[in-house]
């Protein structure tokens, strides 16, 4: 039987995503009612500037007092699209205290304080959903949290930031330099005026922390994620990658150790073979590659940002949470029963592509090879080119602990015959 009394929904924030959520709630009201089993009513919108006209939203619903809105006590679900840590954290916990479930797109807050927020939701017997926090419209959180709940996930590797993928794709396809590609991304609205969160990997690291916690049933915070930005990636790196049959992507890589006793989480640029599914992800799209014991290899692909894609994920959560409200039930909460430690980056086993500027004279290769051997790092391939007393030496290693590879590079810098380390990049996806 259809319930006639509406479920009341309120927005915390009404920017690009929030305004799109409000629009869809209005234009698709009948469909949402049919899917949920009850009408949903937009009952309040908290914003910074209440005087600003917001098309399609009743001005009577607008308030600049978000605290008063979350304390009303008659709201069933809050949709938090403010972003940042505060006041979002306080508003969400206050919403729980006043009987409302929460749908959030706040990756930074969930990566930092997800455990506390889950605990607050559980204590209140309410839902905390956040599909939109990780990869826009791509269904990812729910498949990991529900569809694969009976499986064992061993590895997650993905492109989870559209801005960086757009920049790297342009560098690869057009030969543009980093700054030129960034300028184009900014002009098209893919990059913010201050792109630091994207290009330095902070955004991807927050998403990596959330995904690792879900995939491995353990608590992974933002501080646990190794992070390396992509601002040093050059046209020369892409040229080297092409010679290897590779391209370069900024990847989030989450792994369960072979013995199952720890996990690792990292974000950094890496060369991947053109044969890997992630190599073909173009423009500002996202894609996540999941390896599970029973399901095998799965890839989730689609637009990872933007008002409409993110609003789609928010509304999917809203439907699920509202259905739970009607059933007087809650969906899955935090699963952290494994309590696995997060290993430091130095213990991660990986491969390196190292480009050295060296003196063009006999014995240089032997010196370099000796340094690798002394650090227990095996060389896979080496390429040397020389002219007029200067040369370049490109070495690709076999897999070794990252600490050993880092130590190798530090020792190489001390050789008199090494003029400099032109670039260092990890190789993944094989």
Tab-separated table of C-alpha atoms in Angstrom:
chain	number	residue	atom	x	y	z
A	1	UNK	CA	0.000	0.000	0.000
A	2	UNK	CA	1.279	3.445	-0.948
A	3	UNK	CA	1.866	5.741	2.015
A	4	UNK	CA	0.323	9.169	1.484
A	5	UNK	CA	2.219	11.117	4.152
A	6	UNK	CA	5.433	12.343	2.539
A	7	UNK	CA	8.927	11.645	3.762
A	8	UNK	CA	10.623	14.963	4.456
A	9	UNK	CA	14.032	15.577	2.892
A	10	UNK	CA	16.327	18.561	3.477
A	11	UNK	CA	19.459	19.718	1.690
A	12	UNK	CA	22.617	20.884	3.424
A	13	UNK	CA	24.215	22.856	0.616
A	14	UNK	CA	22.738	23.877	-2.711
A	15	UNK	CA	25.606	24.324	-5.145
A	16	UNK	CA	26.034	22.484	-8.432
A	17	UNK	CA	25.120	19.095	-6.978
A	18	UNK	CA	22.513	20.242	-4.466
A	19	UNK	CA	20.590	22.319	-7.000
A	20	UNK	CA	20.547	19.371	-9.409
A	21	UNK	CA	19.247	17.077	-6.669
A	22	UNK	CA	16.463	19.563	-5.927
A	23	UNK	CA	15.588	19.822	-9.624
A	24	UNK	CA	15.346	16.065	-10.115
A	25	UNK	CA	13.334	15.636	-6.929
A	26	UNK	CA	10.802	18.075	-8.382
A	27	UNK	CA	10.711	16.943	-12.014
A	28	UNK	CA	10.764	13.209	-11.193
A	29	UNK	CA	8.533	13.391	-8.135
A	30	UNK	CA	6.005	10.837	-9.406
A	31	UNK	CA	8.690	8.321	-10.344
A	32	UNK	CA	10.428	8.716	-6.990
A	33	UNK	CA	7.097	8.221	-5.198
A	34	UNK	CA	6.444	5.007	-7.119
A	35	UNK	CA	9.948	3.651	-6.488
A	36	UNK	CA	10.026	4.517	-2.792
A	37	UNK	CA	6.430	3.728	-1.883
A	38	UNK	CA	5.730	7.201	-0.488
A	39	UNK	CA	6.045	10.799	-1.673
A	40	UNK	CA	9.186	12.744	-0.847
A	41	UNK	CA	8.967	16.397	0.036
A	42	UNK	CA	11.791	18.915	-0.062
A	43	UNK	CA	11.297	20.485	3.359
A	44	UNK	CA	14.340	22.733	3.762
A	45	UNK	CA	17.543	23.946	2.115
A	46	UNK	CA	20.478	25.290	4.130
A	47	UNK	CA	22.842	27.629	2.256
A	48	UNK	CA	25.426	30.282	3.048
A	49	UNK	CA	23.608	33.132	1.313
A	50	UNK	CA	19.863	32.905	1.762
A	51	UNK	CA	19.296	36.051	-0.335
A	52	UNK	CA	20.485	34.402	-3.551
A	53	UNK	CA	17.659	33.384	-5.899
A	54	UNK	CA	17.650	29.644	-6.626
A	55	UNK	CA	15.568	28.725	-9.613
A	56	UNK	CA	12.934	26.062	-8.986
A	57	UNK	CA	13.231	26.171	-5.184
A	58	UNK	CA	10.570	27.824	-3.036
A	59	UNK	CA	12.279	30.776	-1.272
A	60	UNK	CA	10.390	29.815	1.889
A	61	UNK	CA	12.502	26.665	2.111
A	62	UNK	CA	15.811	28.527	2.074
A	63	UNK	CA	17.668	29.204	5.314
A	64	UNK	CA	21.166	30.225	6.276
A	65	UNK	CA	20.758	28.612	9.703
A	66	UNK	CA	21.820	25.016	9.019
A	67	UNK	CA	22.033	24.209	12.726
A	68	UNK	CA	18.387	25.118	13.295
A	69	UNK	CA	17.394	23.027	10.279
A	70	UNK	CA	19.113	19.849	11.520
A	71	UNK	CA	17.564	20.354	14.954
A	72	UNK	CA	13.979	20.623	13.658
A	73	UNK	CA	13.226	16.991	14.412
A	74	UNK	CA	10.679	16.476	11.622
A	75	UNK	CA	13.150	15.751	8.789
A	76	UNK	CA	13.508	12.108	7.715
A	77	UNK	CA	16.623	12.400	5.549
A	78	UNK	CA	19.328	15.037	5.170
A	79	UNK	CA	21.402	15.245	2.002
A	80	UNK	CA	24.812	16.750	2.835
A	81	UNK	CA	26.613	18.302	-0.134
A	82	UNK	CA	28.501	21.044	1.699
A	83	UNK	CA	31.892	19.319	1.585
A	84	UNK	CA	34.849	19.852	3.914
A	85	UNK	CA	35.158	18.829	7.538
A	86	UNK	CA	33.295	21.508	9.458
A	87	UNK	CA	30.476	22.418	9.766
A	88	UNK	CA	29.527	19.250	7.845
A	89	UNK	CA	30.669	16.873	10.615
A	90	UNK	CA	28.718	18.662	13.354
A	91	UNK	CA	25.624	19.018	11.174
A	92	UNK	CA	25.605	15.309	10.288
A	93	UNK	CA	26.006	14.145	13.886
A	94	UNK	CA	23.300	16.602	14.995
A	95	UNK	CA	21.008	15.228	12.284
A	96	UNK	CA	21.479	11.721	13.699
A	97	UNK	CA	20.763	12.984	17.199
A	98	UNK	CA	17.489	14.405	15.910
A	99	UNK	CA	16.288	11.260	14.158
A	100	UNK	CA	17.308	11.817	10.544
A	101	UNK	CA	19.299	9.517	8.275
A	102	UNK	CA	22.004	11.078	6.109
A	103	UNK	CA	23.089	10.823	2.484
A	104	UNK	CA	26.495	12.430	1.944
A	105	UNK	CA	28.856	13.148	-0.939
A	106	UNK	CA	31.618	14.300	1.419
A	107	UNK	CA	34.700	12.202	0.628
A	108	UNK	CA	37.089	14.287	2.742
A	109	UNK	CA	34.980	13.928	5.890
A	110	UNK	CA	34.279	10.235	5.377
A	111	UNK	CA	37.974	9.503	4.772
A	112	UNK	CA	38.936	11.315	7.966
A	113	UNK	CA	36.060	10.540	10.327
A	114	UNK	CA	34.053	7.772	8.700
A	115	UNK	CA	34.325	5.469	11.724
A	116	UNK	CA	32.910	8.098	14.090
A	117	UNK	CA	30.074	8.948	11.701
A	118	UNK	CA	29.172	5.280	11.263
A	119	UNK	CA	29.187	4.858	15.036
A	120	UNK	CA	26.864	7.848	15.450
A	121	UNK	CA	24.478	6.479	12.824
A	122	UNK	CA	24.472	3.018	14.399
A	123	UNK	CA	23.872	4.429	17.890
A	124	UNK	CA	20.841	6.300	16.562
A	125	UNK	CA	19.560	3.348	14.501
A	126	UNK	CA	19.832	5.357	11.283
A	127	UNK	CA	21.440	5.171	7.857
A	128	UNK	CA	24.608	6.778	6.504
A	129	UNK	CA	24.895	6.354	2.727
A	130	UNK	CA	27.622	7.888	0.529
A	131	UNK	CA	27.719	6.439	-2.986
A	132	UNK	CA	28.363	9.906	-4.417
A	133	UNK	CA	31.516	10.382	-2.318
A	134	UNK	CA	33.707	8.121	-4.440
A	135	UNK	CA	33.098	8.074	-8.190
A	136	UNK	CA	30.122	10.215	-9.151
A	137	UNK	CA	27.473	8.281	-11.005
A	138	UNK	CA	29.425	5.006	-11.049
A	139	UNK	CA	27.762	2.419	-8.773
A	140	UNK	CA	30.766	1.365	-6.725
A	141	UNK	CA	30.200	1.711	-2.978
A	142	UNK	CA	27.015	-0.356	-3.012
A	143	UNK	CA	28.470	-3.198	-5.152
A	144	UNK	CA	31.497	-3.413	-2.843
A	145	UNK	CA	29.428	-3.095	0.316
A	146	UNK	CA	26.523	-5.336	-0.726
A	147	UNK	CA	26.888	-7.236	-4.017
A	148	UNK	CA	30.408	-8.479	-3.200
A	149	UNK	CA	29.822	-8.829	0.541
A	150	UNK	CA	30.087	-12.616	0.289
A	151	UNK	CA	33.327	-12.539	-1.688
A	152	UNK	CA	36.924	-11.750	-0.782
A	153	UNK	CA	38.364	-8.718	-2.532
A	154	UNK	CA	42.118	-8.790	-2.960
A	155	UNK	CA	42.842	-5.724	-5.061
A	156	UNK	CA	41.193	-2.519	-6.218
A	157	UNK	CA	42.935	-0.323	-8.778
A	158	UNK	CA	41.322	2.646	-10.415
A	159	UNK	CA	41.170	6.110	-11.878
A	160	UNK	CA	39.022	8.019	-9.381
A	161	UNK	CA	39.677	11.640	-10.360
A	162	UNK	CA	38.382	12.958	-13.662
A	163	UNK	CA	40.482	16.128	-13.682
A	164	UNK	CA	43.792	14.288	-13.512
A	165	UNK	CA	42.692	11.735	-16.072
A	166	UNK	CA	41.717	14.505	-18.480
A	167	UNK	CA	45.115	16.179	-18.077
A	168	UNK	CA	47.107	12.973	-18.508
A	169	UNK	CA	44.949	11.888	-21.445
A	170	UNK	CA	45.629	15.193	-23.227
A	171	UNK	CA	49.345	14.899	-22.555
A	172	UNK	CA	49.282	11.400	-24.012
A	173	UNK	CA	47.083	12.021	-27.068
A	174	UNK	CA	48.311	15.490	-28.109
A	175	UNK	CA	51.850	15.682	-26.739
A	176	UNK	CA	50.898	18.714	-24.632
A	177	UNK	CA	52.934	19.610	-21.565
A	178	UNK	CA	51.466	19.452	-18.080
A	179	UNK	CA	50.696	23.170	-17.792
A	180	UNK	CA	49.102	23.341	-21.230
A	181	UNK	CA	46.855	20.368	-20.452
A	182	UNK	CA	45.957	21.848	-17.053
A	183	UNK	CA	45.018	25.157	-18.687
A	184	UNK	CA	42.682	23.332	-21.072
A	185	UNK	CA	41.108	21.406	-18.177
A	186	UNK	CA	40.547	24.687	-16.337
A	187	UNK	CA	39.004	26.376	-19.380
A	188	UNK	CA	36.566	23.474	-19.810
A	189	UNK	CA	35.580	23.519	-16.141
A	190	UNK	CA	37.192	20.192	-15.255
A	191	UNK	CA	39.812	21.788	-12.994
A	192	UNK	CA	39.213	24.253	-10.162
A	193	UNK	CA	40.982	27.613	-10.030
A	194	UNK	CA	43.165	25.969	-7.378
A	195	UNK	CA	43.662	22.414	-8.682
A	196	UNK	CA	45.882	21.268	-5.799
A	197	UNK	CA	43.420	18.749	-4.339
A	198	UNK	CA	43.190	17.010	-7.699
A	199	UNK	CA	46.696	17.166	-9.169
A	200	UNK	CA	48.485	16.450	-5.880
A	201	UNK	CA	46.316	13.386	-5.288
A	202	UNK	CA	44.439	14.510	-2.153
A	203	UNK	CA	41.021	13.933	-3.720
A	204	UNK	CA	41.977	10.471	-4.974
A	205	UNK	CA	43.561	9.584	-1.622
A	206	UNK	CA	40.319	10.357	0.235
A	207	UNK	CA	38.392	8.122	-2.143
A	208	UNK	CA	41.052	5.429	-1.788
A	209	UNK	CA	40.651	5.433	1.991
A	210	UNK	CA	36.882	4.975	1.696
A	211	UNK	CA	37.178	2.186	-0.867
A	212	UNK	CA	39.891	0.347	1.070
A	213	UNK	CA	37.787	0.339	4.219
A	214	UNK	CA	34.826	-1.156	2.377
A	215	UNK	CA	36.816	-3.638	0.280
A	216	UNK	CA	38.926	-5.044	3.103
A	217	UNK	CA	36.493	-4.653	6.032
A	218	UNK	CA	39.008	-2.627	7.996
A	219	UNK	CA	39.457	0.990	8.995
A	220	UNK	CA	41.607	2.990	6.612
A	221	UNK	CA	41.937	6.740	7.180
A	222	UNK	CA	43.238	9.390	4.849
A	223	UNK	CA	46.526	9.519	6.761
A	224	UNK	CA	47.064	5.818	5.995
A	225	UNK	CA	47.102	6.394	2.238
A	226	UNK	CA	50.443	7.004	0.524
A	227	UNK	CA	49.987	9.955	-1.814
A	228	UNK	CA	52.068	11.271	-4.686
A	229	UNK	CA	50.882	13.954	-7.125
A	230	UNK	CA	51.261	14.115	-10.908
A	231	UNK	CA	52.671	17.612	-11.423
A	232	UNK	CA	56.122	16.247	-12.288
A	233	UNK	CA	54.867	13.982	-15.086
A	234	UNK	CA	56.424	15.189	-18.338
A	235	UNK	CA	56.155	14.691	-22.072
A	236	UNK	CA	59.410	12.726	-21.827
A	237	UNK	CA	57.726	10.313	-19.397
A	238	UNK	CA	54.966	9.706	-21.928
A	239	UNK	CA	57.543	9.133	-24.648
A	240	UNK	CA	59.224	6.517	-22.457
A	241	UNK	CA	55.869	4.944	-21.654
A	242	UNK	CA	55.012	4.639	-25.345
A	243	UNK	CA	58.309	2.898	-26.045
A	244	UNK	CA	57.264	0.324	-23.428
A	245	UNK	CA	53.756	-0.042	-24.863
A	246	UNK	CA	52.309	1.820	-21.881
A	247	UNK	CA	50.484	5.002	-20.944
A	248	UNK	CA	50.429	6.956	-17.663
A	249	UNK	CA	47.502	7.268	-15.242
A	250	UNK	CA	47.094	8.609	-11.716
A	251	UNK	CA	45.973	5.464	-9.915
A	252	UNK	CA	44.464	4.591	-6.574
A	253	UNK	CA	45.757	1.107	-5.703
A	254	UNK	CA	44.444	-0.878	-2.737
A	255	UNK	CA	45.824	-4.341	-2.012
A	256	UNK	CA	45.490	-7.134	0.483
A	257	UNK	CA	48.875	-8.661	1.354
A	258	UNK	CA	49.572	-12.146	0.018
A	259	UNK	CA	49.430	-13.561	3.552
A	260	UNK	CA	46.162	-11.723	4.227
A	261	UNK	CA	47.574	-10.105	7.367
A	262	UNK	CA	47.722	-6.469	6.187
A	263	UNK	CA	46.570	-4.081	3.479
A	264	UNK	CA	48.126	-1.208	1.552
A	265	UNK	CA	46.572	1.938	0.080
A	266	UNK	CA	48.369	4.308	-2.277
A	267	UNK	CA	47.795	6.985	-4.901
A	268	UNK	CA	50.457	7.896	-7.450
A	269	UNK	CA	51.141	8.185	-11.191
A	270	UNK	CA	52.059	4.897	-12.835
A	271	UNK	CA	52.776	3.429	-16.224
A	272	UNK	CA	50.262	0.760	-17.242
A	273	UNK	CA	50.279	-1.426	-20.371
A	274	UNK	CA	48.024	-0.331	-23.218
A	275	UNK	CA	46.446	-3.786	-22.981
A	276	UNK	CA	45.084	-3.075	-19.495
A	277	UNK	CA	41.392	-1.983	-19.406
A	278	UNK	CA	42.258	1.186	-17.463
A	279	UNK	CA	44.611	2.368	-20.237
A	280	UNK	CA	41.668	3.104	-22.535
A	281	UNK	CA	39.821	5.335	-20.041
A	282	UNK	CA	39.789	8.748	-21.728
A	283	UNK	CA	38.917	12.375	-20.976
A	284	UNK	CA	37.422	13.043	-17.522
A	285	UNK	CA	36.017	9.565	-17.013
A	286	UNK	CA	36.650	7.333	-14.005
A	287	UNK	CA	37.071	3.571	-13.899
A	288	UNK	CA	37.775	1.127	-11.094
A	289	UNK	CA	39.147	-2.387	-11.585
A	290	UNK	CA	38.262	-4.880	-8.827
A	291	UNK	CA	39.834	-8.307	-8.330
A	292	UNK	CA	37.855	-10.711	-6.145
A	293	UNK	CA	38.420	-14.399	-5.415
A	294	UNK	CA	35.070	-15.732	-6.630
A	295	UNK	CA	33.834	-12.970	-8.954
A	296	UNK	CA	37.184	-12.569	-10.683
A	297	UNK	CA	37.960	-9.289	-12.405
A	298	UNK	CA	35.309	-6.576	-12.617
A	299	UNK	CA	35.496	-3.036	-13.985
A	300	UNK	CA	33.195	-0.131	-13.131
A	301	UNK	CA	33.283	2.768	-15.602
A	302	UNK	CA	31.559	6.104	-16.114
A	303	UNK	CA	31.527	9.850	-15.408
A	304	UNK	CA	33.079	10.451	-12.019
A	305	UNK	CA	32.087	14.060	-11.334
A	306	UNK	CA	29.721	16.846	-12.321
A	307	UNK	CA	26.339	17.983	-11.101
A	308	UNK	CA	24.092	15.474	-12.873
A	309	UNK	CA	26.238	12.332	-12.404
A	310	UNK	CA	26.817	13.065	-8.718
A	311	UNK	CA	23.142	13.911	-8.214
A	312	UNK	CA	22.260	10.542	-9.750
A	313	UNK	CA	24.313	8.771	-7.078
A	314	UNK	CA	22.816	10.931	-4.325
A	315	UNK	CA	19.263	10.162	-5.443
A	316	UNK	CA	20.013	6.442	-5.643
A	317	UNK	CA	21.034	6.602	-2.001
A	318	UNK	CA	17.992	8.703	-1.173
A	319	UNK	CA	15.648	6.063	-2.610
A	320	UNK	CA	17.409	3.312	-0.628
A	321	UNK	CA	17.365	5.262	2.632
A	322	UNK	CA	13.700	6.229	2.220
A	323	UNK	CA	12.766	2.608	1.576
A	324	UNK	CA	14.578	1.666	4.773
A	325	UNK	CA	12.644	4.361	6.637
A	326	UNK	CA	9.339	2.901	5.469
A	327	UNK	CA	10.444	-0.615	6.429
A	328	UNK	CA	11.700	0.662	9.804
A	329	UNK	CA	15.062	-0.878	8.987
A	330	UNK	CA	18.591	0.253	8.210
A	331	UNK	CA	21.010	-0.699	5.486
A	332	UNK	CA	24.578	-1.960	5.913
A	333	UNK	CA	26.789	0.078	8.205
A	334	UNK	CA	30.519	-0.014	8.760
A	335	UNK	CA	32.213	-3.400	8.436
A	336	UNK	CA	35.625	-3.289	10.103
A	337	UNK	CA	35.789	-6.724	11.689
A	338	UNK	CA	39.156	-7.687	10.155
A	339	UNK	CA	41.041	-4.837	11.870
A	340	UNK	CA	43.958	-5.309	9.478
A	341	UNK	CA	46.962	-2.984	9.808
A	342	UNK	CA	47.863	-0.710	6.893
A	343	UNK	CA	51.444	-1.353	5.807
A	344	UNK	CA	53.712	1.591	4.926
A	345	UNK	CA	54.638	2.283	1.323
A	346	UNK	CA	58.162	0.978	1.846
A	347	UNK	CA	56.805	-2.566	2.209
A	348	UNK	CA	54.795	-2.461	-1.016
A	349	UNK	CA	56.253	-4.652	-3.759
A	350	UNK	CA	56.297	-2.753	-7.045
A	351	UNK	CA	58.323	-2.018	-10.190
A	352	UNK	CA	60.167	1.148	-11.175
A	353	UNK	CA	60.913	2.886	-14.446
A	354	UNK	CA	64.005	5.058	-13.828
A	355	UNK	CA	65.506	7.498	-16.327
A	356	UNK	CA	69.083	8.636	-15.568
A	357	UNK	CA	71.298	11.285	-17.130
A	358	UNK	CA	74.805	9.788	-17.105
A	359	UNK	CA	78.264	10.374	-18.471
A	360	UNK	CA	78.794	8.715	-21.837
A	361	UNK	CA	81.842	6.638	-21.066
A	362	UNK	CA	82.764	2.985	-20.500
A	363	UNK	CA	81.809	1.351	-17.202
A	364	UNK	CA	78.775	3.508	-16.401
A	365	UNK	CA	76.272	0.713	-16.957
A	366	UNK	CA	78.340	-1.632	-14.801
A	367	UNK	CA	78.389	0.920	-11.961
A	368	UNK	CA	74.641	1.404	-12.164
A	369	UNK	CA	73.986	-2.342	-12.279
A	370	UNK	CA	76.184	-2.822	-9.201
A	371	UNK	CA	74.071	-0.333	-7.217
A	372	UNK	CA	70.895	-2.216	-8.113
A	373	UNK	CA	72.491	-5.514	-7.112
A	374	UNK	CA	73.699	-4.115	-3.777
A	375	UNK	CA	70.111	-3.149	-2.908
A	376	UNK	CA	68.662	-6.490	-3.955
A	377	UNK	CA	66.794	-5.079	-6.963
A	378	UNK	CA	66.773	-7.098	-10.175
A	379	UNK	CA	66.838	-5.280	-13.533
A	380	UNK	CA	64.265	-6.297	-16.147
A	381	UNK	CA	65.365	-4.143	-19.102
A	382	UNK	CA	67.877	-1.367	-19.744
A	383	UNK	CA	68.226	1.071	-22.636
A	384	UNK	CA	71.176	3.440	-23.167
A	385	UNK	CA	71.632	6.282	-25.617
A	386	UNK	CA	74.694	8.521	-25.783
A	387	UNK	CA	76.031	11.560	-27.656
A	388	UNK	CA	78.786	14.171	-27.128
A	389	UNK	CA	79.819	12.896	-23.713
A	390	UNK	CA	76.291	12.745	-22.276
A	391	UNK	CA	73.911	9.812	-22.214
A	392	UNK	CA	70.550	8.691	-20.939
A	393	UNK	CA	70.022	5.369	-19.244
A	394	UNK	CA	66.518	3.966	-18.804
A	395	UNK	CA	66.130	1.060	-16.381
A	396	UNK	CA	62.973	-0.949	-15.722
A	397	UNK	CA	63.163	-3.156	-12.644
A	398	UNK	CA	61.525	-6.371	-11.604
A	399	UNK	CA	59.209	-6.210	-8.595
A	400	UNK	CA	60.878	-5.354	-5.287
A	401	UNK	CA	59.969	-3.680	-1.975
A	402	UNK	CA	59.479	0.034	-2.543
A	403	UNK	CA	61.993	0.841	0.206
A	404	UNK	CA	64.685	-1.083	-1.686
A	405	UNK	CA	63.862	0.777	-4.886
A	406	UNK	CA	63.924	4.125	-3.090
A	407	UNK	CA	67.283	3.259	-1.547
A	408	UNK	CA	68.591	2.306	-4.977
A	409	UNK	CA	67.660	5.687	-6.412
A	410	UNK	CA	69.298	7.508	-3.499
A	411	UNK	CA	72.505	5.543	-4.049
A	412	UNK	CA	72.428	6.222	-7.794
A	413	UNK	CA	72.313	9.963	-7.140
A	414	UNK	CA	75.668	9.688	-5.326
A	415	UNK	CA	77.520	8.169	-8.280
A	416	UNK	CA	79.948	10.566	-9.963
A	417	UNK	CA	78.893	9.262	-13.348
A	418	UNK	CA	75.199	9.992	-12.756
A	419	UNK	CA	74.429	13.600	-13.679
A	420	UNK	CA	70.870	13.413	-12.438
A	421	UNK	CA	67.676	11.365	-12.145
A	422	UNK	CA	65.427	12.624	-14.934
A	423	UNK	CA	62.322	10.746	-13.815
A	424	UNK	CA	61.105	7.928	-11.606
A	425	UNK	CA	57.772	6.213	-12.093
A	426	UNK	CA	56.167	3.029	-10.875
A	427	UNK	CA	54.929	0.406	-13.345
A	428	UNK	CA	51.610	-1.297	-12.600
A	429	UNK	CA	48.939	-3.452	-14.171
A	430	UNK	CA	50.914	-6.499	-15.230
